[in-house]
Amino acid sequence: MSLVELIAQADDRSLAAGGLACLDRCLPLLGEADDEVLRPLWSSLDAGGAGWGEELALVRKAYGTVGEPSDEGAALVHRMLSATPDHFPSPDLRAWADACSAASLQIHRLLDATSPTDTDGPLTSGELRRQTRVLDLLATPGGGLRQALVVSTEGRRVVRAVVSRRARVQG
């Protein structure tokens, strides 16, 4: 099943986890931060949304609400975070998850070091696989939230490595 179909068929919990996973993987673009900063939001999903709004407020505070970053990737991450629904469940989850998916893929395209072609590079292809895997895991009975977090953590490490390598090369 395609990513678009998976998002269209996902329930609220899967949509929230899918969007959160995209955000989680892209956070290294905002600089060094605690890998555990989103963990309370993951836990909130596991608890049916209890405390979602309060935990989201703490995440937003941790990443600040400074003006629009000059880096396109960081700007996309800030937009994902600021658009996160304040409540779970929310009627805005599907639109947010879809926007997070698109933004995360765009970020990976920006990071892909391959020359421009008609096909996606390895970072973008890997992100597409991770997004599909997360939604597949969450579509199974019992949810797979812990496995989705593992997939997200792996993707965050990939992005962190790319960001770190680029920083070393540039300066």
PDB file of C-alpha atoms in Angstrom:
ATOM      1  CA  MET A   1       0.000   0.000   0.000  1.00  0.00           C
ATOM      2  CA  SER A   2       1.298   3.476  -0.827  1.00  0.00           C
ATOM      3  CA  LEU A   3       2.115   6.096   1.777  1.00  0.00           C
ATOM      4  CA  VAL A   4      -0.816   8.229   0.609  1.00  0.00           C
ATOM      5  CA  GLU A   5      -3.189   5.283   1.063  1.00  0.00           C
ATOM      6  CA  LEU A   6      -1.767   4.488   4.494  1.00  0.00           C
ATOM      7  CA  ILE A   7      -2.303   8.071   5.654  1.00  0.00           C
ATOM      8  CA  ALA A   8      -5.828   8.097   4.218  1.00  0.00           C
ATOM      9  CA  GLN A   9      -6.740   4.915   6.113  1.00  0.00           C
ATOM     10  CA  ALA A  10      -4.939   5.653   9.388  1.00  0.00           C
ATOM     11  CA  ASP A  11      -6.785   6.194  12.661  1.00  0.00           C
ATOM     12  CA  ASP A  12      -6.104   9.169  14.957  1.00  0.00           C
ATOM     13  CA  ARG A  13      -3.411   7.391  16.961  1.00  0.00           C
ATOM     14  CA  SER A  14      -1.573   6.293  13.814  1.00  0.00           C
ATOM     15  CA  LEU A  15      -1.834   9.770  12.305  1.00  0.00           C
ATOM     16  CA  ALA A  16      -0.453  11.383  15.457  1.00  0.00           C
ATOM     17  CA  ALA A  17       2.371   8.854  15.685  1.00  0.00           C
ATOM     18  CA  GLY A  18       3.166   9.208  11.988  1.00  0.00           C
ATOM     19  CA  GLY A  19       3.385  12.987  12.217  1.00  0.00           C
ATOM     20  CA  LEU A  20       5.314  12.809  15.472  1.00  0.00           C
ATOM     21  CA  ALA A  21       7.762  10.334  13.917  1.00  0.00           C
ATOM     22  CA  CYS A  22       8.404  12.694  10.991  1.00  0.00           C
ATOM     23  CA  LEU A  23       9.013  15.564  13.405  1.00  0.00           C
ATOM     24  CA  ASP A  24      11.238  13.376  15.585  1.00  0.00           C
ATOM     25  CA  ARG A  25      13.451  12.376  12.651  1.00  0.00           C
ATOM     26  CA  CYS A  26      13.911  15.980  11.533  1.00  0.00           C
ATOM     27  CA  LEU A  27      14.661  17.638  14.898  1.00  0.00           C
ATOM     28  CA  PRO A  28      18.470  17.470  14.412  1.00  0.00           C
ATOM     29  CA  LEU A  29      18.089  20.324  11.930  1.00  0.00           C
ATOM     30  CA  LEU A  30      17.250  22.576  14.875  1.00  0.00           C
ATOM     31  CA  GLY A  31      20.605  21.921  16.531  1.00  0.00           C
ATOM     32  CA  GLU A  32      21.753  19.760  19.382  1.00  0.00           C
ATOM     33  CA  ALA A  33      18.911  18.845  21.653  1.00  0.00           C
ATOM     34  CA  ASP A  34      17.834  16.138  24.007  1.00  0.00           C
ATOM     35  CA  ASP A  35      16.871  12.999  22.072  1.00  0.00           C
ATOM     36  CA  GLU A  36      14.202  12.402  24.679  1.00  0.00           C
ATOM     37  CA  VAL A  37      12.382  15.722  24.233  1.00  0.00           C
ATOM     38  CA  LEU A  38       9.530  14.108  22.278  1.00  0.00           C
ATOM     39  CA  ARG A  39       9.364  10.984  24.455  1.00  0.00           C
ATOM     40  CA  PRO A  40       6.560  12.411  26.651  1.00  0.00           C
ATOM     41  CA  LEU A  41       4.431  12.967  23.531  1.00  0.00           C
ATOM     42  CA  TRP A  42       5.005   9.351  22.486  1.00  0.00           C
ATOM     43  CA  SER A  43       3.997   8.303  26.009  1.00  0.00           C
ATOM     44  CA  SER A  44       0.900  10.476  25.784  1.00  0.00           C
ATOM     45  CA  LEU A  45      -0.151   8.614  22.633  1.00  0.00           C
ATOM     46  CA  ASP A  46       0.343   5.337  24.445  1.00  0.00           C
ATOM     47  CA  ALA A  47      -1.961   6.674  27.197  1.00  0.00           C
ATOM     48  CA  GLY A  48      -4.708   7.692  24.785  1.00  0.00           C
ATOM     49  CA  GLY A  49      -3.650  11.328  24.589  1.00  0.00           C
ATOM     50  CA  ALA A  50      -3.473  12.101  28.304  1.00  0.00           C
ATOM     51  CA  GLY A  51      -1.287  15.153  28.794  1.00  0.00           C
ATOM     52  CA  TRP A  52      -0.736  15.729  25.050  1.00  0.00           C
ATOM     53  CA  GLY A  53      -1.295  19.507  25.176  1.00  0.00           C
ATOM     54  CA  GLU A  54       0.909  20.070  28.205  1.00  0.00           C
ATOM     55  CA  GLU A  55       3.740  17.975  26.791  1.00  0.00           C
ATOM     56  CA  LEU A  56       3.479  19.696  23.410  1.00  0.00           C
ATOM     57  CA  ALA A  57       3.780  23.081  25.109  1.00  0.00           C
ATOM     58  CA  LEU A  58       7.027  21.924  26.762  1.00  0.00           C
ATOM     59  CA  VAL A  59       8.440  20.737  23.431  1.00  0.00           C
ATOM     60  CA  ARG A  60       7.592  24.047  21.797  1.00  0.00           C
ATOM     61  CA  LYS A  61       9.244  25.875  24.676  1.00  0.00           C
ATOM     62  CA  ALA A  62      12.365  23.698  24.358  1.00  0.00           C
ATOM     63  CA  TYR A  63      12.733  24.615  20.688  1.00  0.00           C
ATOM     64  CA  GLY A  64      11.701  28.221  21.094  1.00  0.00           C
ATOM     65  CA  THR A  65       9.515  30.254  18.887  1.00  0.00           C
ATOM     66  CA  VAL A  66      12.178  32.481  17.418  1.00  0.00           C
ATOM     67  CA  GLY A  67      11.548  34.037  14.036  1.00  0.00           C
ATOM     68  CA  GLU A  68      11.636  32.102  10.822  1.00  0.00           C
ATOM     69  CA  PRO A  69      15.013  30.353  10.464  1.00  0.00           C
ATOM     70  CA  SER A  70      17.052  31.199   7.382  1.00  0.00           C
ATOM     71  CA  ASP A  71      17.708  27.506   6.655  1.00  0.00           C
ATOM     72  CA  GLU A  72      14.861  25.974   4.636  1.00  0.00           C
ATOM     73  CA  GLY A  73      15.049  22.619   6.405  1.00  0.00           C
ATOM     74  CA  ALA A  74      14.941  24.164   9.867  1.00  0.00           C
ATOM     75  CA  ALA A  75      12.028  26.364   8.779  1.00  0.00           C
ATOM     76  CA  LEU A  76      10.106  23.250   7.710  1.00  0.00           C
ATOM     77  CA  VAL A  77      10.765  21.612  11.086  1.00  0.00           C
ATOM     78  CA  HIS A  78       9.555  24.724  12.927  1.00  0.00           C
ATOM     79  CA  ARG A  79       6.391  24.709  10.810  1.00  0.00           C
ATOM     80  CA  MET A  80       5.750  21.044  11.608  1.00  0.00           C
ATOM     81  CA  LEU A  81       6.130  21.756  15.317  1.00  0.00           C
ATOM     82  CA  SER A  82       4.006  24.890  15.317  1.00  0.00           C
ATOM     83  CA  ALA A  83       1.232  23.157  13.325  1.00  0.00           C
ATOM     84  CA  THR A  84       1.049  20.192  15.708  1.00  0.00           C
ATOM     85  CA  PRO A  85      -2.537  19.974  16.986  1.00  0.00           C
ATOM     86  CA  ASP A  86      -2.801  21.196  20.574  1.00  0.00           C
ATOM     87  CA  HIS A  87      -5.164  18.370  21.510  1.00  0.00           C
ATOM     88  CA  PHE A  88      -5.318  14.643  20.909  1.00  0.00           C
ATOM     89  CA  PRO A  89      -7.473  13.481  19.324  1.00  0.00           C
ATOM     90  CA  SER A  90      -8.065  16.351  16.932  1.00  0.00           C
ATOM     91  CA  PRO A  91      -9.902  16.758  13.636  1.00  0.00           C
ATOM     92  CA  ASP A  92      -6.686  18.358  12.319  1.00  0.00           C
ATOM     93  CA  LEU A  93      -4.539  15.231  12.720  1.00  0.00           C
ATOM     94  CA  ARG A  94      -4.900  13.939   9.146  1.00  0.00           C
ATOM     95  CA  ALA A  95      -3.944  17.272   7.572  1.00  0.00           C
ATOM     96  CA  TRP A  96      -1.043  17.670  10.031  1.00  0.00           C
ATOM     97  CA  ALA A  97       0.257  14.133   9.481  1.00  0.00           C
ATOM     98  CA  ASP A  98       0.050  14.602   5.716  1.00  0.00           C
ATOM     99  CA  ALA A  99       1.880  17.941   5.933  1.00  0.00           C
ATOM    100  CA  CYS A 100       4.551  16.412   8.213  1.00  0.00           C
ATOM    101  CA  SER A 101       5.048  13.580   5.751  1.00  0.00           C
ATOM    102  CA  ALA A 102       5.524  16.014   2.856  1.00  0.00           C
ATOM    103  CA  ALA A 103       7.784  18.328   4.874  1.00  0.00           C
ATOM    104  CA  SER A 104       9.953  15.461   6.077  1.00  0.00           C
ATOM    105  CA  LEU A 105      10.369  14.153   2.544  1.00  0.00           C
ATOM    106  CA  GLN A 106      11.262  17.677   1.380  1.00  0.00           C
ATOM    107  CA  ILE A 107      13.839  17.976   4.169  1.00  0.00           C
ATOM    108  CA  HIS A 108      15.400  14.694   3.124  1.00  0.00           C
ATOM    109  CA  ARG A 109      15.505  15.882  -0.497  1.00  0.00           C
ATOM    110  CA  LEU A 110      17.340  18.992   0.672  1.00  0.00           C
ATOM    111  CA  LEU A 111      19.812  16.839   2.598  1.00  0.00           C
ATOM    112  CA  ASP A 112      20.333  14.306  -0.178  1.00  0.00           C
ATOM    113  CA  ALA A 113      23.848  14.823  -1.466  1.00  0.00           C
ATOM    114  CA  THR A 114      23.187  13.198  -4.842  1.00  0.00           C
ATOM    115  CA  SER A 115      23.091  15.261  -7.989  1.00  0.00           C
ATOM    116  CA  PRO A 116      19.642  16.344  -9.120  1.00  0.00           C
ATOM    117  CA  THR A 117      17.860  13.578 -10.983  1.00  0.00           C
ATOM    118  CA  ASP A 118      14.335  12.470 -11.687  1.00  0.00           C
ATOM    119  CA  THR A 119      14.549   9.927  -8.874  1.00  0.00           C
ATOM    120  CA  ASP A 120      14.881  10.388  -5.153  1.00  0.00           C
ATOM    121  CA  GLY A 121      18.288   9.939  -3.574  1.00  0.00           C
ATOM    122  CA  PRO A 122      19.101   7.485  -0.792  1.00  0.00           C
ATOM    123  CA  LEU A 123      18.097   9.758   2.101  1.00  0.00           C
ATOM    124  CA  THR A 124      14.708  10.502   0.580  1.00  0.00           C
ATOM    125  CA  SER A 125      14.097   6.880  -0.358  1.00  0.00           C
ATOM    126  CA  GLY A 126      15.032   5.813   3.175  1.00  0.00           C
ATOM    127  CA  GLU A 127      12.637   8.379   4.650  1.00  0.00           C
ATOM    128  CA  LEU A 128       9.819   7.156   2.428  1.00  0.00           C
ATOM    129  CA  ARG A 129      10.486   3.586   3.610  1.00  0.00           C
ATOM    130  CA  ARG A 130      10.529   4.712   7.247  1.00  0.00           C
ATOM    131  CA  GLN A 131       7.249   6.603   6.918  1.00  0.00           C
ATOM    132  CA  THR A 132       5.601   3.601   5.290  1.00  0.00           C
ATOM    133  CA  ARG A 133       7.046   1.244   7.905  1.00  0.00           C
ATOM    134  CA  VAL A 134       5.766   3.381  10.794  1.00  0.00           C
ATOM    135  CA  LEU A 135       2.227   3.452   9.424  1.00  0.00           C
ATOM    136  CA  ASP A 136       2.344  -0.276   8.616  1.00  0.00           C
ATOM    137  CA  LEU A 137       3.421  -1.035  12.188  1.00  0.00           C
ATOM    138  CA  LEU A 138       0.652   1.121  13.630  1.00  0.00           C
ATOM    139  CA  ALA A 139      -2.004  -0.451  11.402  1.00  0.00           C
ATOM    140  CA  THR A 140      -1.533  -3.828  13.049  1.00  0.00           C
ATOM    141  CA  PRO A 141      -3.675  -4.818  16.019  1.00  0.00           C
ATOM    142  CA  GLY A 142      -1.941  -3.734  19.215  1.00  0.00           C
ATOM    143  CA  GLY A 143      -0.429  -0.742  17.564  1.00  0.00           C
ATOM    144  CA  GLY A 144       3.352  -1.129  17.281  1.00  0.00           C
ATOM    145  CA  LEU A 145       4.007   2.247  18.931  1.00  0.00           C
ATOM    146  CA  ARG A 146       7.280   1.073  20.463  1.00  0.00           C
ATOM    147  CA  GLN A 147       8.499  -0.284  17.111  1.00  0.00           C
ATOM    148  CA  ALA A 148       7.491   2.989  15.424  1.00  0.00           C
ATOM    149  CA  LEU A 149       9.641   4.852  17.929  1.00  0.00           C
ATOM    150  CA  VAL A 150      12.593   2.581  17.097  1.00  0.00           C
ATOM    151  CA  VAL A 151      12.172   3.313  13.375  1.00  0.00           C
ATOM    152  CA  SER A 152      11.975   7.026  14.134  1.00  0.00           C
ATOM    153  CA  THR A 153      15.084   6.934  16.318  1.00  0.00           C
ATOM    154  CA  GLU A 154      17.029   5.220  13.535  1.00  0.00           C
ATOM    155  CA  GLY A 155      15.966   7.947  11.102  1.00  0.00           C
ATOM    156  CA  ARG A 156      16.929  10.693  13.545  1.00  0.00           C
ATOM    157  CA  ARG A 157      20.419   9.197  13.797  1.00  0.00           C
ATOM    158  CA  VAL A 158      20.736   9.256  10.005  1.00  0.00           C
ATOM    159  CA  VAL A 159      19.704  12.915   9.832  1.00  0.00           C
ATOM    160  CA  ARG A 160      21.983  13.823  12.739  1.00  0.00           C
ATOM    161  CA  ALA A 161      24.935  12.175  10.942  1.00  0.00           C
ATOM    162  CA  VAL A 162      24.221  14.082   7.733  1.00  0.00           C
ATOM    163  CA  VAL A 163      23.843  17.393   9.572  1.00  0.00           C
ATOM    164  CA  SER A 164      27.060  16.750  11.518  1.00  0.00           C
ATOM    165  CA  ARG A 165      29.004  15.818   8.385  1.00  0.00           C
ATOM    166  CA  ARG A 166      27.800  18.938   6.589  1.00  0.00           C
ATOM    167  CA  ALA A 167      28.790  21.127   9.535  1.00  0.00           C
ATOM    168  CA  ARG A 168      32.303  19.669   9.518  1.00  0.00           C
ATOM    169  CA  VAL A 169      32.659  20.207   5.772  1.00  0.00           C
ATOM    170  CA  GLN A 170      31.371  23.773   5.903  1.00  0.00           C
ATOM    171  CA  GLY A 171      33.368  24.959   8.780  1.00  0.00           C
TER     172      GLY A 171
END
